[in-house]
Amino acid sequence: MAELAEEEGDEAILAETEQELDDLVRVIERTQLELMLNGDADGFDCFIEIHAGAGGTESQDWTEMLARMYARWAESHGHAVEVVDEMAGEEAGLKSITMRFTGRNCFGWLKHETGVHRLVRISPFDANARRHTSFSSVAVFPVLDDSIEVEILDKDVRVDTYRASGAGGQHVNKTDSAVRLTHAPTGIVVQCQSSRSQHKNRAEANRMLRSRLYEIALREREESTNAAHRDKSDIAWGSQIRSYVLQPYQMVKDLRTGIERGNAQGVLDGSIDPFLEGALAALAGS
């Protein structure tokens, strides 16, 4: 088609054909990457936890921006998003949020987002319009189905109930429906307040705790079978992985792969596929 269009000088057909070829290449490249999603939990749904770092309102606003970024990414791929738990900031933003993502290969695509995300911008909360740097941590872990067994001893878990905060109506705020579980051996804390039912919130919190413990075991196994993953700081779990600069210029750069984009607002609107694909390809090839 392209050759015929060139011979006949049909610029419209030529442009359309070239676009179709570009789209096909894109589909092939993404399909090749999806073939790498063959880990034990890659096909599972996932939870994402985001916590504000030091910096008060600045970091809390950044946490809310990250939550929106991941939600927009999920929506663009037809995935469902549910807020499991959130704690609002004093003035703006969120101190923390836990979201559940439901869809094909959610954990596989998002698992390498675990780490610290850094934002540089002119603060909208600073009357002197000074530049601020904010940090938030992201943790991603799979939603387990009932076929995967994770042993949790009752004596190792402390259960606390408290009144839910935020939206949900008067009933939510007047009863101790929210549940917090603390796993003593690991120090893991999970909490859920998405339902008015304490029983349902406890069941979801248990599911989250099982998922966190499974993710730790999965990570330890991957690190022990591939020492290179442990030695390379650019792919280390929990390290600073990405920098988002809004001032004095716009740039988002992944510190593990070197991939960068100048359209920072587009990235914050959910266009994070280049970073997800880059991390997956780099880690699979290392």
Coordinates of N, CA and C in Angstrom, one line a residue, residues 8 31 36 40 48 50 55 57 60 75 79-80 93-94 125 148 192 201 210 224-225 238 256 277 282:
E8 N 1.7 6.6 -6.9 CA 0.6 7.4 -7.4 C 0.6 8.8 -6.8
T31 N 3.3 -6.8 22.8 CA 3.0 -8.2 23.0 C 4.3 -9.0 23.3
M36 N 7.1 -11.6 28.6 CA 8.0 -11.6 29.8 C 7.2 -11.6 31.1
D40 N 5.3 -15.9 38.8 CA 4.2 -16.6 39.5 C 3.0 -15.7 39.7
I48 N -1.8 -1.1 45.4 CA -0.7 -0.1 45.4 C -0.9 0.7 46.6
I50 N 0.7 4.1 48.6 CA 1.5 5.3 48.5 C 1.5 6.0 49.8
G55 N 8.0 16.3 54.7 CA 7.7 17.5 53.9 C 6.2 18.0 54.1
T57 N 2.6 19.1 53.9 CA 1.6 19.3 52.8 C 2.1 19.0 51.4
Q60 N 2.2 15.3 50.9 CA 0.9 14.8 50.9 C 0.2 15.1 49.6
E75 N -7.4 3.4 34.1 CA -8.6 3.7 33.3 C -8.3 3.6 31.8
H79 N -8.8 -1.1 33.2 CA -8.7 -1.7 34.5 C -9.6 -1.0 35.5
A80 N -10.1 -1.7 36.5 CA -10.9 -1.1 37.6 C -10.0 -0.7 38.7
G93 N -4.1 17.1 50.0 CA -3.5 15.8 49.7 C -3.8 14.7 50.6
L94 N -2.9 13.7 50.5 CA -3.1 12.4 51.3 C -1.8 12.0 52.0
F125 N 1.8 25.9 47.6 CA 1.5 26.2 49.0 C 2.4 27.2 49.6
I148 N -3.5 -19.9 46.7 CA -2.1 -19.7 47.2 C -2.2 -19.6 48.7
C192 N -7.9 -1.2 56.4 CA -9.0 -1.1 55.4 C -10.2 -0.4 56.0
N201 N -14.2 -5.4 56.1 CA -12.9 -4.7 56.2 C -11.8 -5.6 56.7
R210 N -1.8 -11.1 53.6 CA -1.3 -12.3 52.9 C -0.6 -11.9 51.6
S224 N 17.5 -14.1 45.4 CA 18.4 -15.2 45.7 C 18.8 -15.9 44.4
T225 N 17.9 -15.9 43.5 CA 18.1 -16.7 42.2 C 18.8 -15.8 41.2
G238 N 12.7 -0.7 46.4 CA 12.6 0.3 47.5 C 13.5 1.5 47.3
R256 N 16.5 4.2 36.8 CA 17.0 2.9 36.5 C 17.3 2.6 35.1
E277 N 7.3 -0.2 30.5 CA 7.8 -1.1 29.5 C 9.4 -1.1 29.6
A282 N 14.3 -3.9 30.9 CA 15.6 -3.9 31.5 C 15.9 -5.0 32.5

